[in-house]
mmCIF file of C-alpha atoms in Angstrom:
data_model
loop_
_atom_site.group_PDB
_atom_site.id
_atom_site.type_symbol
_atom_site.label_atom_id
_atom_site.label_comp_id
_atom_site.label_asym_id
_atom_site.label_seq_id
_atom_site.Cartn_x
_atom_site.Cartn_y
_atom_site.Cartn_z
ATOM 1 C CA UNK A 82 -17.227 3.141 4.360
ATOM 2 C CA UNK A 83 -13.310 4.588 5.055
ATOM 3 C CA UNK A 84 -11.760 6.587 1.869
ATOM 4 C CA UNK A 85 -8.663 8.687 1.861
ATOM 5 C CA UNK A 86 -8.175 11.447 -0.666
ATOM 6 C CA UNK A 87 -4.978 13.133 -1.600
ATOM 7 C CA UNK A 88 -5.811 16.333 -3.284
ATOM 8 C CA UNK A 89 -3.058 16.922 -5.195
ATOM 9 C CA UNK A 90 -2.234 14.523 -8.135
ATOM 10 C CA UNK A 91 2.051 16.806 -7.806
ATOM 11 C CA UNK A 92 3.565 18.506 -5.699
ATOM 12 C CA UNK A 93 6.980 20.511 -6.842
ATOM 13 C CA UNK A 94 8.889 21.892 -3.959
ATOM 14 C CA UNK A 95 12.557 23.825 -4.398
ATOM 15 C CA UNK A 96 15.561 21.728 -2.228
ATOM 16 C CA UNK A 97 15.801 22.839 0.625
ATOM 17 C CA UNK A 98 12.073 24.135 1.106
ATOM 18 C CA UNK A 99 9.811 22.437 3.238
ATOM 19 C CA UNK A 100 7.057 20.461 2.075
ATOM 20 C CA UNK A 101 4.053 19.059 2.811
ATOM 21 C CA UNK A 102 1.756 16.190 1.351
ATOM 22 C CA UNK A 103 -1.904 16.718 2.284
ATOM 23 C CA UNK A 104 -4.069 13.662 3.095
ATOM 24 C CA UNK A 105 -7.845 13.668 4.388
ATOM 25 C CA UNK A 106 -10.051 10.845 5.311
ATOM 26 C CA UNK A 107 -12.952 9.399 6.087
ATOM 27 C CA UNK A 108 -13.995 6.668 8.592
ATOM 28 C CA UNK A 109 -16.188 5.909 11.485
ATOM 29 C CA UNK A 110 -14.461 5.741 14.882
ATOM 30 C CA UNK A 111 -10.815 5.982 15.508
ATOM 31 C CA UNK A 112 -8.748 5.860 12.462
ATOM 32 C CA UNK A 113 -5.336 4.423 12.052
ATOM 33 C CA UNK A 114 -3.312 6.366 9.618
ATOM 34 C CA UNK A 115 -0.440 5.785 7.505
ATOM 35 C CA UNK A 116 2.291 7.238 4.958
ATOM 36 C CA UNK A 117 4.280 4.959 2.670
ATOM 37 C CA UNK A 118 6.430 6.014 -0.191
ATOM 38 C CA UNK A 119 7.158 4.256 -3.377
ATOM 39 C CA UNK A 120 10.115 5.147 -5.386
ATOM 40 C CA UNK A 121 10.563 4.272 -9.228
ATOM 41 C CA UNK A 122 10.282 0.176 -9.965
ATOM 42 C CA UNK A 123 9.887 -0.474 -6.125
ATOM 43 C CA UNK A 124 7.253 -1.512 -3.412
ATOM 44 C CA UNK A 125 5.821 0.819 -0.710
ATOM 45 C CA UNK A 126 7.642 2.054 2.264
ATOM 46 C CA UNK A 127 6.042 2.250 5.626
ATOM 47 C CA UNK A 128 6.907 5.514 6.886
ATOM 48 C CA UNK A 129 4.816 6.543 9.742
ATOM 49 C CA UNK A 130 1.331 5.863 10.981
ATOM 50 C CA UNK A 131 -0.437 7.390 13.602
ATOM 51 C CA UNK A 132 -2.966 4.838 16.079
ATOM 52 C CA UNK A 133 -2.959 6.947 19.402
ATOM 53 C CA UNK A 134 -1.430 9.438 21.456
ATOM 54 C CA UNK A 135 0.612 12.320 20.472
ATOM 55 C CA UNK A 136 -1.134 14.337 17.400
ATOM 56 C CA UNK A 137 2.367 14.961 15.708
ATOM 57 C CA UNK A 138 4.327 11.278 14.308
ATOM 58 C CA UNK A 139 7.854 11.327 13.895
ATOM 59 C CA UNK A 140 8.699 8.755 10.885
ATOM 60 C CA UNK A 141 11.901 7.933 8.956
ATOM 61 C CA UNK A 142 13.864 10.286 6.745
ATOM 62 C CA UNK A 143 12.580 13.235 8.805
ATOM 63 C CA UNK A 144 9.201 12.855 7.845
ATOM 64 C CA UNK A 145 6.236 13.817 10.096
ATOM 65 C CA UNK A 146 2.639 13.601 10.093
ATOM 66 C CA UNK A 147 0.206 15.685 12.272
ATOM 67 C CA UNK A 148 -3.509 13.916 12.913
ATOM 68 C CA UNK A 149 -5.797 16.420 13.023
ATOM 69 C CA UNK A 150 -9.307 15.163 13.986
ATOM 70 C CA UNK A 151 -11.632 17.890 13.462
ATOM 71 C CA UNK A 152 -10.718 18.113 9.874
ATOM 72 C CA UNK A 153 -10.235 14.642 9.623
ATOM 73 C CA UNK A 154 -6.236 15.367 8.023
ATOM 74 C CA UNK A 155 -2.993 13.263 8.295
ATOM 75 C CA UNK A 156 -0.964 15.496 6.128
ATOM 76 C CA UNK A 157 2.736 14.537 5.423
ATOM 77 C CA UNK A 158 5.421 17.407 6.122
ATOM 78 C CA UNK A 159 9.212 17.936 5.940
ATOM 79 C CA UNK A 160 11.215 20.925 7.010
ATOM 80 C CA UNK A 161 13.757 20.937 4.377
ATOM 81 C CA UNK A 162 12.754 18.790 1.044
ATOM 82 C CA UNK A 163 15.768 16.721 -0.642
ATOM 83 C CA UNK A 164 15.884 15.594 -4.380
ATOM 84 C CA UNK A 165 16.237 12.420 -2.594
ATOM 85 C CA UNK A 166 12.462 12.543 -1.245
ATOM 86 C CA UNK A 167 10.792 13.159 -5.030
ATOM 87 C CA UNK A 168 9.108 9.379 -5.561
ATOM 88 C CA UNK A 169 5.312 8.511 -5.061
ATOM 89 C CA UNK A 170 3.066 9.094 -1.310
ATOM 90 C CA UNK A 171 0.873 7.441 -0.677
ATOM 91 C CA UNK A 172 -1.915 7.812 2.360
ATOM 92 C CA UNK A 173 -3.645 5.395 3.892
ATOM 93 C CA UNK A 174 -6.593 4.624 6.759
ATOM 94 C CA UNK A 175 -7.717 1.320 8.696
ATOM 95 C CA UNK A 176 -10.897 1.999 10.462
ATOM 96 C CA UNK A 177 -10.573 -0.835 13.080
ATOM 97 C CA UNK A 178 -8.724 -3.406 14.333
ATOM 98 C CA UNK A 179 -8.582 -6.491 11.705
ATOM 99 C CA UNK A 180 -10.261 -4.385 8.602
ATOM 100 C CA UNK A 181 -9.181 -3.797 5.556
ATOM 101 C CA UNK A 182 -6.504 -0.849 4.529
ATOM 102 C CA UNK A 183 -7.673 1.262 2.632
ATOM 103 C CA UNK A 184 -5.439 3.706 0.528
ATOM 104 C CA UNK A 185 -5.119 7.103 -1.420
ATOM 105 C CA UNK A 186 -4.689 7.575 -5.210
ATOM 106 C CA UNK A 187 -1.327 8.896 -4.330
ATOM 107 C CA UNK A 188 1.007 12.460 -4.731
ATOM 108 C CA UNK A 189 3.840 12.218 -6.683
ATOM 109 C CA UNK A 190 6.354 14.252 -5.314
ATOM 110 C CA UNK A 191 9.244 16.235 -7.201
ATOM 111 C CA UNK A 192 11.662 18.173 -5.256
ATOM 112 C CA UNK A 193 13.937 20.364 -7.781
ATOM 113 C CA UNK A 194 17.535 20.820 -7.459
ATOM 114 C CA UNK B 53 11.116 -14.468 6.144
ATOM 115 C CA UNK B 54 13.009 -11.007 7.197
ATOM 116 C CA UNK B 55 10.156 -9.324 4.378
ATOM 117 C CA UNK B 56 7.245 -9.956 2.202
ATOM 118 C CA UNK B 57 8.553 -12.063 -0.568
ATOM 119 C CA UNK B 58 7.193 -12.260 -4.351
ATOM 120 C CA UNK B 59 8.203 -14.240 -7.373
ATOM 121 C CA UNK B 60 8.461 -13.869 -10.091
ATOM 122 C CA UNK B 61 9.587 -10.245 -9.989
ATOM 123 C CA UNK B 62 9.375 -10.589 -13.666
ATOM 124 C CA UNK B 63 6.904 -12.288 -15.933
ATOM 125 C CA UNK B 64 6.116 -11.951 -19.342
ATOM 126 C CA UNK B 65 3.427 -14.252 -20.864
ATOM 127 C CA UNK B 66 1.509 -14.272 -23.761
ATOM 128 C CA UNK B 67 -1.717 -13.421 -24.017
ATOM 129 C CA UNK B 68 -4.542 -16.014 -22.893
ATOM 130 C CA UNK B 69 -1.785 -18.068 -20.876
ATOM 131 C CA UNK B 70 -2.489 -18.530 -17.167
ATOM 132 C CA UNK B 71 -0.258 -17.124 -14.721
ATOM 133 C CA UNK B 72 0.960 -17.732 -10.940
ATOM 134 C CA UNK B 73 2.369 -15.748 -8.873
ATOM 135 C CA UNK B 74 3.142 -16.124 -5.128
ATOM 136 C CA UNK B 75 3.412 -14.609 -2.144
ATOM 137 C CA UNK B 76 5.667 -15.095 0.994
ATOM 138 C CA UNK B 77 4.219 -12.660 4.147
ATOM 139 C CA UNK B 78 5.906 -12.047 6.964
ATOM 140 C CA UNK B 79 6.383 -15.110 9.212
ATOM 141 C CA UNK B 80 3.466 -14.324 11.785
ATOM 142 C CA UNK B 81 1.333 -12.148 10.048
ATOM 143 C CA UNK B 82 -2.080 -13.469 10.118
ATOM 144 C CA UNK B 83 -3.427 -10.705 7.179
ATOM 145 C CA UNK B 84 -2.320 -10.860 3.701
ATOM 146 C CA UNK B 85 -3.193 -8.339 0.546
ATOM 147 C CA UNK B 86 -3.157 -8.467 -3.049
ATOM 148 C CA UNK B 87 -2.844 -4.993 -4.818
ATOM 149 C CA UNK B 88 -2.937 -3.970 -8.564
ATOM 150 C CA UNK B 89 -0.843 -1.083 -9.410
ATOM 151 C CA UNK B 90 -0.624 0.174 -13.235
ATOM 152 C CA UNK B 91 2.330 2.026 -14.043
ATOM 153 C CA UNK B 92 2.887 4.868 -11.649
ATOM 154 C CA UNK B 93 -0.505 4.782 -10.541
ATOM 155 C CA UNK B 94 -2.465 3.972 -7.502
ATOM 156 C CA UNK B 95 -3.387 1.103 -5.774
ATOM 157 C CA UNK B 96 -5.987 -1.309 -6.942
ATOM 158 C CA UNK B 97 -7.217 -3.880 -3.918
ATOM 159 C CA UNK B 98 -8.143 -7.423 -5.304
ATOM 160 C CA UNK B 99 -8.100 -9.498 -2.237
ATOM 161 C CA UNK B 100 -7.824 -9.603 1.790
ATOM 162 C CA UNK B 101 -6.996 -12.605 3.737
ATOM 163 C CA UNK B 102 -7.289 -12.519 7.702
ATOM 164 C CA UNK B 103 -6.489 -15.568 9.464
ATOM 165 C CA UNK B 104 -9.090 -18.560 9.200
ATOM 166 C CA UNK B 105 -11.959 -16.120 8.356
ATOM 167 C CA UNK B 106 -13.506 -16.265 4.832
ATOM 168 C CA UNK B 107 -11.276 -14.231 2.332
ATOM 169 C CA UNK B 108 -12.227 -10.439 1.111
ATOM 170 C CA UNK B 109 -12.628 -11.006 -2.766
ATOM 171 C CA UNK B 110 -14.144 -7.757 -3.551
ATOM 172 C CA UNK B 111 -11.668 -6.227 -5.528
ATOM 173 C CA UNK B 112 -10.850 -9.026 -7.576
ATOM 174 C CA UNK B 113 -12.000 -7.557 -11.435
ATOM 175 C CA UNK B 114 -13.393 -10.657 -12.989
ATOM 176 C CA UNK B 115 -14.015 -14.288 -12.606
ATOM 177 C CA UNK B 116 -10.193 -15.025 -14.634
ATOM 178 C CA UNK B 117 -8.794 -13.522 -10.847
ATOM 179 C CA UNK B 118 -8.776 -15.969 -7.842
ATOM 180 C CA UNK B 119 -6.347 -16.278 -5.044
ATOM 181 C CA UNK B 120 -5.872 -19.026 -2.592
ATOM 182 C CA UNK B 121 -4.135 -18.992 0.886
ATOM 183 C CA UNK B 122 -2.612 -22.220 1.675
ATOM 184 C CA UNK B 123 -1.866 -23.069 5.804
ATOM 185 C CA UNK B 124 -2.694 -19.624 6.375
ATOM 186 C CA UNK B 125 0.899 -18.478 4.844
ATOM 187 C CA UNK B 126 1.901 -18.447 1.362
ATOM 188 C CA UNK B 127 -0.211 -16.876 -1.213
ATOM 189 C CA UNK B 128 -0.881 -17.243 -4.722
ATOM 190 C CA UNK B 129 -2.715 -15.388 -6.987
ATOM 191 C CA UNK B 130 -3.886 -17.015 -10.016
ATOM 192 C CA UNK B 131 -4.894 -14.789 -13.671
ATOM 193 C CA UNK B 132 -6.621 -17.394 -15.808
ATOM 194 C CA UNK B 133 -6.488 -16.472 -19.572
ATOM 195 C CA UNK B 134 -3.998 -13.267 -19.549
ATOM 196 C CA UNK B 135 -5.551 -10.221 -21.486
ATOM 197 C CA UNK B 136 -3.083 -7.336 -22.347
ATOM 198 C CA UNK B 137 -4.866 -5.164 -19.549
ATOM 199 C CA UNK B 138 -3.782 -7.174 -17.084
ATOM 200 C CA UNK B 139 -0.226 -6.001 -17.485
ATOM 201 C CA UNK B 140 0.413 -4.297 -14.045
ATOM 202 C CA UNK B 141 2.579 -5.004 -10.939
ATOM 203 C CA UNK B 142 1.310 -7.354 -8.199
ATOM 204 C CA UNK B 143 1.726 -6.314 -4.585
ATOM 205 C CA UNK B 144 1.580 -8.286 -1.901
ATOM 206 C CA UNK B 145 1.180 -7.387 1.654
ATOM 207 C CA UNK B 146 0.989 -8.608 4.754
ATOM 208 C CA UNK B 147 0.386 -7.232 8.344
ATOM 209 C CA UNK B 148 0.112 -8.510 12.295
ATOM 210 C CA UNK B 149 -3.309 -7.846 12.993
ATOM 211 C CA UNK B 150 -3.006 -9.997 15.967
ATOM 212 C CA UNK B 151 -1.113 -7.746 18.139
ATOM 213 C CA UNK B 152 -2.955 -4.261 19.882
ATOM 214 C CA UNK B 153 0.814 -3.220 19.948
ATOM 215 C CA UNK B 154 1.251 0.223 19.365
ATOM 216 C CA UNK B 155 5.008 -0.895 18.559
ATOM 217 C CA UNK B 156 6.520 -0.203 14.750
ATOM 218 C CA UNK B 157 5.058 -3.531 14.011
ATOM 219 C CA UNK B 158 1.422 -3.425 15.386
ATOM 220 C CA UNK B 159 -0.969 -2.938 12.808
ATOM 221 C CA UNK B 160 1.130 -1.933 9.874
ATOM 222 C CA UNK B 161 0.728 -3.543 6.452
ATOM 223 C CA UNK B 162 4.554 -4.439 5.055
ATOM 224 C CA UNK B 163 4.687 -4.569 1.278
ATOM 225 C CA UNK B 164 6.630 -6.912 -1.145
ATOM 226 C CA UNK B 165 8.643 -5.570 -4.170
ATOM 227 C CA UNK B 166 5.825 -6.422 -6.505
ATOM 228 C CA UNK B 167 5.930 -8.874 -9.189
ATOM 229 C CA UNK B 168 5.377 -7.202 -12.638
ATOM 230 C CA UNK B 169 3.188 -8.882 -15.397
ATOM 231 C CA UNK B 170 3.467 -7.693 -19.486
ATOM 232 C CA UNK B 171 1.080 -9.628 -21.302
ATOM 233 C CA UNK B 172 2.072 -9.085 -24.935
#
């Protein structure tokens, strides 16, 4: 069965400071992976997935994500954290082509001025 | 539709009244979701559509939960009997699982804004 966890329920970073959003899953075969973000009284953002290739994903806002197979991580990173970027991340994995996602409990952000 | 589209964004009904709401995926996308989210929490999966295959009801939490998918487009999830812990937004999703592309589009799941339920 695929899971994702997202150790950390927060994550405070200082402006400025980069950040990163750890994400590890679980899944037999080849995983596709995903970020979204959901800020306050919205739906989820895509923001980058990784299905093949190139380890490190470039994604909006100057996010990136680097797959990591032998420790089965995806984790979220930013070299300079904005107030802008505090909302809720959330990770997620397909395990094949035409299953099910299936997504993290999510890491609510918080990036102090 | 440019988006995933939900309505009503809003809906407040009394307890044990029956509720609709719908669903508009992404013209083309042949996989839709339902999702449960309480406030600020994670996600709760209630139901999977892909194409003409036989729906994915294995989130859905009890027999008042059912969800149709009519021509293989617009959704609608139907609460029979509203109890107070259904209060929650609704997400709706929708993906192209019909294209290998490795494109922005392939194989990503595109949310709606959510419609949000209080059940008073």
């Amino acid at each position: 069965a695929q899971s994702v966890a997202q150790p950390e329920d927060q994550v405070n970073v200082a402006e400025g400071n980069p950040l990163t959003v750890k994400c590890t899953y679980s899944v037999s075969g080849n995983p596709y992976l995903f970020w979204y973000v959901q800020y306050p009284n919205r739906g989820l953002q895509f923001l980058l997935k990784y299905i093949t290739g190139d380890n490190l994903v470039k994604g909006s806002y100057g996010f990136e994500a680097e797959f990591n197979k032998s420790q089965t991580s995806f984790h979220l990173k930013k070299p300079s954290a904005l107030v802008s970027d505090s909302a809720l991340y959330f990770c997620a994995v397909r395990a094949t082509y035409g299953q099910n996602f299936v997504f993290g409990p999510g890491t609510r952000l918080s990036v102090l001025p | 539709g440019a988006g995933v589209s939900q309505s009503p964004s809003n809906k407040v009904t009394e307890k044990g009244k029956d509720v609709e709401l719908r669903c508009d995926p992404i013209s083309g996308h042949t996989a839709l979701y339902w999702y449960r989210q309480s406030l600020g929490q994670g996600l709760e999966f209630l139901i999977y559509f892909q194409g003409n295959s036989a729906p994915d009801k294995s989130g859905l939490p009890s027999d008042r939960f059912s969800a149709e998918r009519t021509g293989g487009s617009v959704s609608t999830l139907t609460i029979q009997r509203t109890q107070q812990e259904d209060s929650a937004v609704y997400l709706c999703a929708s993906s192209n699982t019909g294209s290998h592309s490795l494109s922005l589009s392939g194989n990503t799941i595109y949310f709606g804004e959510g419609s949000w339920l209080t059940v008073v």
